Amino acid sequence: MKRIALLTLVFLTVSRAQVSEPASDSTVAATGHAREFSLPEIVVSATRWGIDARHLPSSATVLSSVDLQKGSGTTLASALEGVPSLFVKSYGGPGAVSTTSIRGMGAEHTLVLIDGQRYNNIRDGQVDFGIFLLNGVDRVEILRGGYSSLYGSDALGGVINIVTKRPDGRGHVSAEASAGSYGMNGQALGAEFGLGDVGFRLAARRESGKGDFEFRFHNGTGSMLLRRSNGDFSINQLQAFADYSPSDDLKINLSNIYSSSDRGSPGAVLSPSTTSRARLSDDDLLSQLSVEWAIDPSLLLKVGSSYDYEARTYSDPGLNIAGDALESRYNSRTLLVTPHLRYVIAPAAKLTLGAELGHSIIWSNEVNDAVRDQRSVFLSTEHLFDIPHNFPYQISLFSSLRYDDFSDVVGEVSPKVGFNIGLLRSPNLHIRSSFGRSFHAPTFYDLYWKSGGNPKLHAERSTSFDAGLLLTVDVLGPLDLELNYFDIDTRDRIVWTPRADGLWSPKNLQRVKSAGLEVIAGWRLLSDRLQLHASYTHSKAKKVSRDGPNDLTADKQLIYLPLESASFSASLHFPRWSLNVVHSYTGFRYVTETNDPHFILPAFQKTDLNLLCTILAGSVSVRTKLEILNVFNSDYQVFPGFPMPLRTYALNLKLEY
Amino acid sequence: MGLLIAGCTSSPTAPEPGIGTVTTGVYIVNEGNFTRNNSTLSLYLPDSNKVYPDIFAATNGRPLGDVANDMVLFGDRGYIVVNNSQTIEVISLLDQKSVGTFVVPGSKSPYKLAIVNSSKAYVTNLYDNSLTEFDPTSLQIIQERIVVGNNPEGIALANGKLYVCNSGLGADSTVTVVDPTEDLAVNTITVGRSPSEIAADANGDLVVKCDGSFNFNDPNRDTPGSLVLLDPRNDVVLSTVVLPLGVYGHPGRMALSSKGYGYFAGKSGVMRFDVSNGTITVNPTPFVTLSAYGLAIDDAGNRLYATDAKDYVQPGDVIIYGQNGQEITRFQAGIIPGTIVFKR
């Protein structure tokens, strides 16, 4: 830990400087560059239309297609590890349920978008990244900070926008196979082709594994090597995309993603005899249709729409309730339409006006049948002033305002303002700040759970402030440094507590404050052959409300969230191969709300590496990837009782024609 | 671990390290939070008014486990049922040192324990509809599954037989009678809805506390709880007192004295009931207004021990009341203090 912090400080003290011009703004989405976390980068989701990350009022990370390829693992959960200020909360090894926490907030406080359209499940407000395969993902944008003023509910900690791969216009086919430790294996087929003005991309992938990895069980006085049971998983995914562009002014995209998974649910290992026969199965069909029409050069219309059907079944034949084995079934579907219009008043002044209409429904044996209709409007502006001198040389101003109306909970108004000032061209220095309100509407679980849901809940509300600076200097190569301070004050946080009748029920109770510091550095050396990245986050997420005069949980760190985390990665590139190493550190975490030092999850460090080799033979490319995860056999848990795998290996072979 | 005193009168003080031999004391089993492995065992010494907040870990160098639900004293040993760890931890009552661990096979969710003699003990398995029998001396398993009713909770020994409450978590209404000499269910008695606790009174009769059931679609159709008096000699119901929901809510935990009375936790406080002449009489006025979680009666001192689990995430309190409901003292225990047993 100290070693990484020291490295970051060394970066900050470098003073050698040279001009590094930022890329110009763009009103259309651009594909990712072959850089890791480095600036400048176009971020589509920050404004809904695309903007240079250097001009943003708050912090963002972009994982480009190359970054994703260089990473280890096959799911979004593994790809997101190491992203600054983002904590991946995994309940085990491959295939296990995994959610995220951004800036010390809960899993339900990260808004997840797929191609700009909301994807969070209406059931619990979360997305399981452990079964979200990277196949078909072109890039991932991670926005830190509150974004309800643009996207509505759930965007308290940040936004993850998953941008899918689109047909690139050249016909090709690919086949992929992988094998690894503990029965892991995967197969994938893909094809892209064009018919007239329509481009198609079809893909299928299957990932499975036994999940019977070894881990150390600690009983307090010693440890023993055990093997995980009932951790098998099988994930299948089918994708079909069609892009139709009859003219330069009109684009129509249709996508369908169907994923199905069946997993053992091994549960917490709390004794050597723990066994489980529980299973979790998920089906998800997501269909999206989007139309982009440049009505004239200054007027752009985009209509996004999505239909998402999700079904989840949790069954446990070992858990009898009144003579029947437990089986919980949830079905939900959400229909969303998001028309929005951008008016380019002048190159330096842009206005977006949009609406979002949604209809969600759930039916379940655990949750009362429920329907939610949503009607939202939003308005945002961007101003960019170029100033003809060197200090400052550029000012960007942002404002956005959104109103969300729901049929079953009170509506919310979410404003946000921000600025970004280019102070120096050389070295390139920007300062920025944003301030706004966000909210998280209660989920169907919170409102309608049969044995304790509370229909009187209202939204959790937060105010978020962040401020930071961006510095780019040339020290043997471009060195990007980013320093951010953030503060998220959340009121009326929903907490489940026992009622007088003994049942547990949620209430709008707590006030939680999450504040911290992020230090992010990226350095490209040797003509981009060597890329280094380091980040350090110190985040205090505390319950600040008091439930009584002697409330021992007040001013205490929230459970399971680390105060400190850091990562360091190095990528060495040559024309046909690359070596990628990621080392991460996660600080200790409290297990009790009173922060009892006797019950903590210890800090851990983990190192992953992979070797990627690509050979071209005529029109055929052969890509081989060897991964070693947890190289040094780190024995760790993200949640108590849920061991993570010791060292694992995987080999992946991909042929493309 | 620091000790917070939420004091009234004569607050106990934190003891110095090193407890020595304990001859009398009160054990408080603190459940802790599900899957967090933070159950603890507190030891209160009334004579010196001292509390040892996590005596098991302090003595044995390891945590007690995950969700400790019950404790039974037998001879010079204490048997602690650690539900989600699937274990029964056994300690010496003299020095609190572990003398062994009985691991319940599989993930049956052991819940409540009854010890028949030095070679027979039975634990109810909440989600396995069974009892597991083991030798409490050697800690060897005798019989993994003795089938009983749905979701067995409380268990008591009376008239040489075991009586097991089948709550069905609200769906069952029976008590299974098990003959420990044959290890077989020999009878089933219908009582009120969702029987969860059972205890023998001074006359050898059994008081069964039934929780009633919840109707999650329509709370107006909940069924009320009840107290049922059983005659274990003839395995028949002697009398039943229905506890109206409007007055008592769904009853919480129960404690029974050997002196013909008991308490249960109601929605407006701790309610007292009396057992005599084959009937149970409930006083509708709360004995104390505490929203209690665990209850126990110290017959020797005529004291009621009640626990306040507070918000279920911070350490709860144990409050000791005198015969007239006056608070004598209180002290802090662990997270979710549930079971209290007395070593005399």
JSON list of C-alpha atoms in Angstrom, two decimals, chain A residues 519-653:
[
{"chain": "A", "resi": 519, "resn": "VAL", "atom": "CA", "xyz": [-5.41, 10.19, -7.22]},
{"chain": "A", "resi": 520, "resn": "ILE", "atom": "CA", "xyz": [-5.12, 8.79, -10.73]},
{"chain": "A", "resi": 521, "resn": "ALA", "atom": "CA", "xyz": [-2.07, 8.70, -12.94]},
{"chain": "A", "resi": 522, "resn": "GLY", "atom": "CA", "xyz": [-1.40, 7.33, -16.42]},
{"chain": "A", "resi": 523, "resn": "TRP", "atom": "CA", "xyz": [1.94, 7.38, -18.15]},
{"chain": "A", "resi": 524, "resn": "ARG", "atom": "CA", "xyz": [2.75, 6.33, -21.72]},
{"chain": "A", "resi": 525, "resn": "LEU", "atom": "CA", "xyz": [6.39, 5.69, -22.45]},
{"chain": "A", "resi": 526, "resn": "LEU", "atom": "CA", "xyz": [8.56, 4.38, -25.25]},
{"chain": "A", "resi": 527, "resn": "SER", "atom": "CA", "xyz": [6.13, 5.49, -27.95]},
{"chain": "A", "resi": 528, "resn": "ASP", "atom": "CA", "xyz": [3.25, 3.87, -26.13]},
{"chain": "A", "resi": 529, "resn": "ARG", "atom": "CA", "xyz": [5.03, 0.54, -25.83]},
{"chain": "A", "resi": 530, "resn": "LEU", "atom": "CA", "xyz": [4.99, 0.84, -22.09]},
{"chain": "A", "resi": 531, "resn": "GLN", "atom": "CA", "xyz": [1.88, 2.09, -20.36]},
{"chain": "A", "resi": 532, "resn": "LEU", "atom": "CA", "xyz": [1.70, 2.56, -16.63]},
{"chain": "A", "resi": 533, "resn": "HIS", "atom": "CA", "xyz": [-1.29, 3.37, -14.57]},
{"chain": "A", "resi": 534, "resn": "ALA", "atom": "CA", "xyz": [-1.73, 3.93, -10.87]},
{"chain": "A", "resi": 535, "resn": "SER", "atom": "CA", "xyz": [-4.62, 5.02, -8.72]},
{"chain": "A", "resi": 536, "resn": "TYR", "atom": "CA", "xyz": [-5.27, 5.50, -5.07]},
{"chain": "A", "resi": 537, "resn": "THR", "atom": "CA", "xyz": [-8.61, 6.15, -3.39]},
{"chain": "A", "resi": 538, "resn": "HIS", "atom": "CA", "xyz": [-9.25, 7.11, 0.19]},
{"chain": "A", "resi": 539, "resn": "SER", "atom": "CA", "xyz": [-12.98, 7.00, 0.85]},
{"chain": "A", "resi": 540, "resn": "LYS", "atom": "CA", "xyz": [-14.84, 7.46, 4.11]},
{"chain": "A", "resi": 541, "resn": "ALA", "atom": "CA", "xyz": [-18.45, 6.33, 3.89]},
{"chain": "A", "resi": 542, "resn": "LYS", "atom": "CA", "xyz": [-20.05, 6.98, 7.24]},
{"chain": "A", "resi": 543, "resn": "LYS", "atom": "CA", "xyz": [-23.48, 6.87, 8.75]},
{"chain": "A", "resi": 544, "resn": "VAL", "atom": "CA", "xyz": [-23.75, 10.32, 10.28]},
{"chain": "A", "resi": 545, "resn": "SER", "atom": "CA", "xyz": [-27.32, 10.18, 11.60]},
{"chain": "A", "resi": 546, "resn": "ARG", "atom": "CA", "xyz": [-27.85, 9.12, 15.20]},
{"chain": "A", "resi": 547, "resn": "ASP", "atom": "CA", "xyz": [-30.60, 6.70, 16.14]},
{"chain": "A", "resi": 548, "resn": "GLY", "atom": "CA", "xyz": [-30.35, 7.67, 19.80]},
{"chain": "A", "resi": 549, "resn": "PRO", "atom": "CA", "xyz": [-28.08, 9.36, 22.31]},
{"chain": "A", "resi": 550, "resn": "ASN", "atom": "CA", "xyz": [-25.80, 6.34, 22.59]},
{"chain": "A", "resi": 551, "resn": "ASP", "atom": "CA", "xyz": [-25.83, 5.20, 18.99]},
{"chain": "A", "resi": 552, "resn": "LEU", "atom": "CA", "xyz": [-22.59, 3.29, 18.57]},
{"chain": "A", "resi": 553, "resn": "THR", "atom": "CA", "xyz": [-23.05, 3.09, 14.82]},
{"chain": "A", "resi": 554, "resn": "ALA", "atom": "CA", "xyz": [-22.93, 6.87, 14.29]},
{"chain": "A", "resi": 555, "resn": "ASP", "atom": "CA", "xyz": [-19.87, 8.23, 12.54]},
{"chain": "A", "resi": 556, "resn": "LYS", "atom": "CA", "xyz": [-18.71, 4.75, 11.70]},
{"chain": "A", "resi": 557, "resn": "GLN", "atom": "CA", "xyz": [-17.52, 3.44, 8.35]},
{"chain": "A", "resi": 558, "resn": "LEU", "atom": "CA", "xyz": [-20.14, 1.45, 6.44]},
{"chain": "A", "resi": 559, "resn": "ILE", "atom": "CA", "xyz": [-19.55, -2.27, 6.54]},
{"chain": "A", "resi": 560, "resn": "TYR", "atom": "CA", "xyz": [-17.62, -4.10, 3.81]},
{"chain": "A", "resi": 561, "resn": "LEU", "atom": "CA", "xyz": [-16.33, -0.88, 2.23]},
{"chain": "A", "resi": 562, "resn": "PRO", "atom": "CA", "xyz": [-12.59, -0.23, 2.33]},
{"chain": "A", "resi": 563, "resn": "LEU", "atom": "CA", "xyz": [-11.19, 3.07, 3.47]},
{"chain": "A", "resi": 564, "resn": "GLU", "atom": "CA", "xyz": [-8.34, 2.66, 1.03]},
{"chain": "A", "resi": 565, "resn": "SER", "atom": "CA", "xyz": [-7.85, 1.00, -2.28]},
{"chain": "A", "resi": 566, "resn": "ALA", "atom": "CA", "xyz": [-5.16, 1.26, -4.90]},
{"chain": "A", "resi": 567, "resn": "SER", "atom": "CA", "xyz": [-4.10, -0.34, -8.12]},
{"chain": "A", "resi": 568, "resn": "PHE", "atom": "CA", "xyz": [-1.08, -0.34, -10.33]},
{"chain": "A", "resi": 569, "resn": "SER", "atom": "CA", "xyz": [-0.91, -1.71, -13.83]},
{"chain": "A", "resi": 570, "resn": "ALA", "atom": "CA", "xyz": [1.75, -2.01, -16.45]},
{"chain": "A", "resi": 571, "resn": "SER", "atom": "CA", "xyz": [1.34, -2.96, -20.08]},
{"chain": "A", "resi": 572, "resn": "LEU", "atom": "CA", "xyz": [4.20, -3.71, -22.37]},
{"chain": "A", "resi": 573, "resn": "HIS", "atom": "CA", "xyz": [3.29, -3.71, -26.06]},
{"chain": "A", "resi": 574, "resn": "PHE", "atom": "CA", "xyz": [5.07, -5.00, -29.10]},
{"chain": "A", "resi": 575, "resn": "PRO", "atom": "CA", "xyz": [3.60, -5.42, -32.56]},
{"chain": "A", "resi": 576, "resn": "ARG", "atom": "CA", "xyz": [2.42, -8.97, -31.96]},
{"chain": "A", "resi": 577, "resn": "TRP", "atom": "CA", "xyz": [2.30, -9.42, -28.25]},
{"chain": "A", "resi": 578, "resn": "SER", "atom": "CA", "xyz": [1.72, -7.64, -25.04]},
{"chain": "A", "resi": 579, "resn": "LEU", "atom": "CA", "xyz": [2.26, -8.37, -21.38]},
{"chain": "A", "resi": 580, "resn": "ASN", "atom": "CA", "xyz": [-0.21, -6.92, -18.91]},
{"chain": "A", "resi": 581, "resn": "VAL", "atom": "CA", "xyz": [0.13, -6.92, -15.16]},
{"chain": "A", "resi": 582, "resn": "VAL", "atom": "CA", "xyz": [-2.37, -5.51, -12.67]},
{"chain": "A", "resi": 583, "resn": "HIS", "atom": "CA", "xyz": [-1.68, -5.32, -8.97]},
{"chain": "A", "resi": 584, "resn": "SER", "atom": "CA", "xyz": [-4.44, -4.18, -6.67]},
{"chain": "A", "resi": 585, "resn": "TYR", "atom": "CA", "xyz": [-4.71, -3.43, -3.01]},
{"chain": "A", "resi": 586, "resn": "THR", "atom": "CA", "xyz": [-7.92, -3.33, -1.01]},
{"chain": "A", "resi": 587, "resn": "GLY", "atom": "CA", "xyz": [-7.80, -2.09, 2.56]},
{"chain": "A", "resi": 588, "resn": "PHE", "atom": "CA", "xyz": [-9.39, -3.79, 5.53]},
{"chain": "A", "resi": 589, "resn": "ARG", "atom": "CA", "xyz": [-13.15, -3.58, 5.90]},
{"chain": "A", "resi": 590, "resn": "TYR", "atom": "CA", "xyz": [-15.35, -3.58, 8.95]},
{"chain": "A", "resi": 591, "resn": "VAL", "atom": "CA", "xyz": [-17.92, -6.32, 9.38]},
{"chain": "A", "resi": 592, "resn": "THR", "atom": "CA", "xyz": [-19.98, -4.68, 12.10]},
{"chain": "A", "resi": 593, "resn": "GLU", "atom": "CA", "xyz": [-21.77, -1.34, 12.02]},
{"chain": "A", "resi": 594, "resn": "THR", "atom": "CA", "xyz": [-20.04, -0.40, 15.27]},
{"chain": "A", "resi": 595, "resn": "ASN", "atom": "CA", "xyz": [-16.64, -0.92, 13.60]},
{"chain": "A", "resi": 596, "resn": "ASP", "atom": "CA", "xyz": [-15.65, -3.48, 16.19]},
{"chain": "A", "resi": 597, "resn": "PRO", "atom": "CA", "xyz": [-11.95, -4.09, 15.49]},
{"chain": "A", "resi": 598, "resn": "HIS", "atom": "CA", "xyz": [-12.37, -7.74, 16.44]},
{"chain": "A", "resi": 599, "resn": "PHE", "atom": "CA", "xyz": [-14.51, -8.38, 13.39]},
{"chain": "A", "resi": 600, "resn": "ILE", "atom": "CA", "xyz": [-12.86, -7.17, 10.23]},
{"chain": "A", "resi": 601, "resn": "LEU", "atom": "CA", "xyz": [-12.07, -8.47, 6.79]},
{"chain": "A", "resi": 602, "resn": "PRO", "atom": "CA", "xyz": [-8.32, -8.12, 6.39]},
{"chain": "A", "resi": 603, "resn": "ALA", "atom": "CA", "xyz": [-6.70, -6.09, 3.65]},
{"chain": "A", "resi": 604, "resn": "PHE", "atom": "CA", "xyz": [-5.55, -8.00, 0.62]},
{"chain": "A", "resi": 605, "resn": "GLN", "atom": "CA", "xyz": [-3.37, -7.60, -2.42]},
{"chain": "A", "resi": 606, "resn": "LYS", "atom": "CA", "xyz": [-3.79, -9.42, -5.67]},
{"chain": "A", "resi": 607, "resn": "THR", "atom": "CA", "xyz": [-1.79, -9.64, -8.85]},
{"chain": "A", "resi": 608, "resn": "ASP", "atom": "CA", "xyz": [-3.14, -10.72, -12.21]},
{"chain": "A", "resi": 609, "resn": "LEU", "atom": "CA", "xyz": [-1.16, -11.02, -15.39]},
{"chain": "A", "resi": 610, "resn": "ASN", "atom": "CA", "xyz": [-1.73, -12.08, -18.94]},
{"chain": "A", "resi": 611, "resn": "LEU", "atom": "CA", "xyz": [0.31, -12.54, -22.07]},
{"chain": "A", "resi": 612, "resn": "LEU", "atom": "CA", "xyz": [-1.41, -11.71, -25.31]},
{"chain": "A", "resi": 613, "resn": "CYS", "atom": "CA", "xyz": [-0.02, -12.77, -28.67]},
{"chain": "A", "resi": 614, "resn": "THR", "atom": "CA", "xyz": [-1.55, -12.05, -32.07]},
{"chain": "A", "resi": 615, "resn": "ILE", "atom": "CA", "xyz": [-0.28, -13.63, -35.29]},
{"chain": "A", "resi": 616, "resn": "LEU", "atom": "CA", "xyz": [-1.46, -12.57, -38.70]},
{"chain": "A", "resi": 617, "resn": "ALA", "atom": "CA", "xyz": [-1.39, -15.08, -41.54]},
{"chain": "A", "resi": 618, "resn": "GLY", "atom": "CA", "xyz": [-2.97, -13.56, -44.61]},
{"chain": "A", "resi": 619, "resn": "SER", "atom": "CA", "xyz": [-6.56, -12.79, -43.77]},
{"chain": "A", "resi": 620, "resn": "VAL", "atom": "CA", "xyz": [-6.50, -14.89, -40.64]},
{"chain": "A", "resi": 621, "resn": "SER", "atom": "CA", "xyz": [-5.52, -13.59, -37.26]},
{"chain": "A", "resi": 622, "resn": "VAL", "atom": "CA", "xyz": [-4.80, -15.90, -34.38]},
{"chain": "A", "resi": 623, "resn": "ARG", "atom": "CA", "xyz": [-4.90, -14.44, -30.90]},
{"chain": "A", "resi": 624, "resn": "THR", "atom": "CA", "xyz": [-3.65, -16.38, -27.93]},
{"chain": "A", "resi": 625, "resn": "LYS", "atom": "CA", "xyz": [-4.04, -15.21, -24.39]},
{"chain": "A", "resi": 626, "resn": "LEU", "atom": "CA", "xyz": [-2.60, -16.81, -21.30]},
{"chain": "A", "resi": 627, "resn": "GLU", "atom": "CA", "xyz": [-3.95, -15.55, -18.00]},
{"chain": "A", "resi": 628, "resn": "ILE", "atom": "CA", "xyz": [-2.73, -16.13, -14.48]},
{"chain": "A", "resi": 629, "resn": "LEU", "atom": "CA", "xyz": [-5.05, -14.69, -11.89]},
{"chain": "A", "resi": 630, "resn": "ASN", "atom": "CA", "xyz": [-4.07, -14.19, -8.28]},
{"chain": "A", "resi": 631, "resn": "VAL", "atom": "CA", "xyz": [-0.47, -15.01, -9.14]},
{"chain": "A", "resi": 632, "resn": "PHE", "atom": "CA", "xyz": [0.75, -14.98, -5.56]},
{"chain": "A", "resi": 633, "resn": "ASN", "atom": "CA", "xyz": [-2.08, -17.08, -4.11]},
{"chain": "A", "resi": 634, "resn": "SER", "atom": "CA", "xyz": [-3.58, -14.28, -2.07]},
{"chain": "A", "resi": 635, "resn": "ASP", "atom": "CA", "xyz": [-6.06, -15.67, 0.44]},
{"chain": "A", "resi": 636, "resn": "TYR", "atom": "CA", "xyz": [-8.87, -13.14, 0.63]},
{"chain": "A", "resi": 637, "resn": "GLN", "atom": "CA", "xyz": [-12.58, -12.47, 0.89]},
{"chain": "A", "resi": 638, "resn": "VAL", "atom": "CA", "xyz": [-14.65, -9.54, -0.31]},
{"chain": "A", "resi": 639, "resn": "PHE", "atom": "CA", "xyz": [-17.59, -10.61, 1.87]},
{"chain": "A", "resi": 640, "resn": "PRO", "atom": "CA", "xyz": [-17.23, -12.64, 5.05]},
{"chain": "A", "resi": 641, "resn": "GLY", "atom": "CA", "xyz": [-17.59, -16.33, 4.40]},
{"chain": "A", "resi": 642, "resn": "PHE", "atom": "CA", "xyz": [-17.25, -16.02, 0.63]},
{"chain": "A", "resi": 643, "resn": "PRO", "atom": "CA", "xyz": [-13.73, -17.14, -0.24]},
{"chain": "A", "resi": 644, "resn": "MET", "atom": "CA", "xyz": [-12.10, -16.06, -3.46]},
{"chain": "A", "resi": 645, "resn": "PRO", "atom": "CA", "xyz": [-10.05, -18.47, -5.57]},
{"chain": "A", "resi": 646, "resn": "LEU", "atom": "CA", "xyz": [-6.36, -18.96, -5.10]},
{"chain": "A", "resi": 647, "resn": "ARG", "atom": "CA", "xyz": [-4.18, -18.91, -8.22]},
{"chain": "A", "resi": 648, "resn": "THR", "atom": "CA", "xyz": [-5.99, -19.82, -11.43]},
{"chain": "A", "resi": 649, "resn": "TYR", "atom": "CA", "xyz": [-4.95, -20.20, -15.06]},
{"chain": "A", "resi": 650, "resn": "ALA", "atom": "CA", "xyz": [-6.79, -19.72, -18.31]},
{"chain": "A", "resi": 651, "resn": "LEU", "atom": "CA", "xyz": [-5.86, -20.06, -21.96]},
{"chain": "A", "resi": 652, "resn": "ASN", "atom": "CA", "xyz": [-7.88, -18.43, -24.70]},
{"chain": "A", "resi": 653, "resn": "LEU", "atom": "CA", "xyz": [-7.52, -18.90, -28.44]}
]
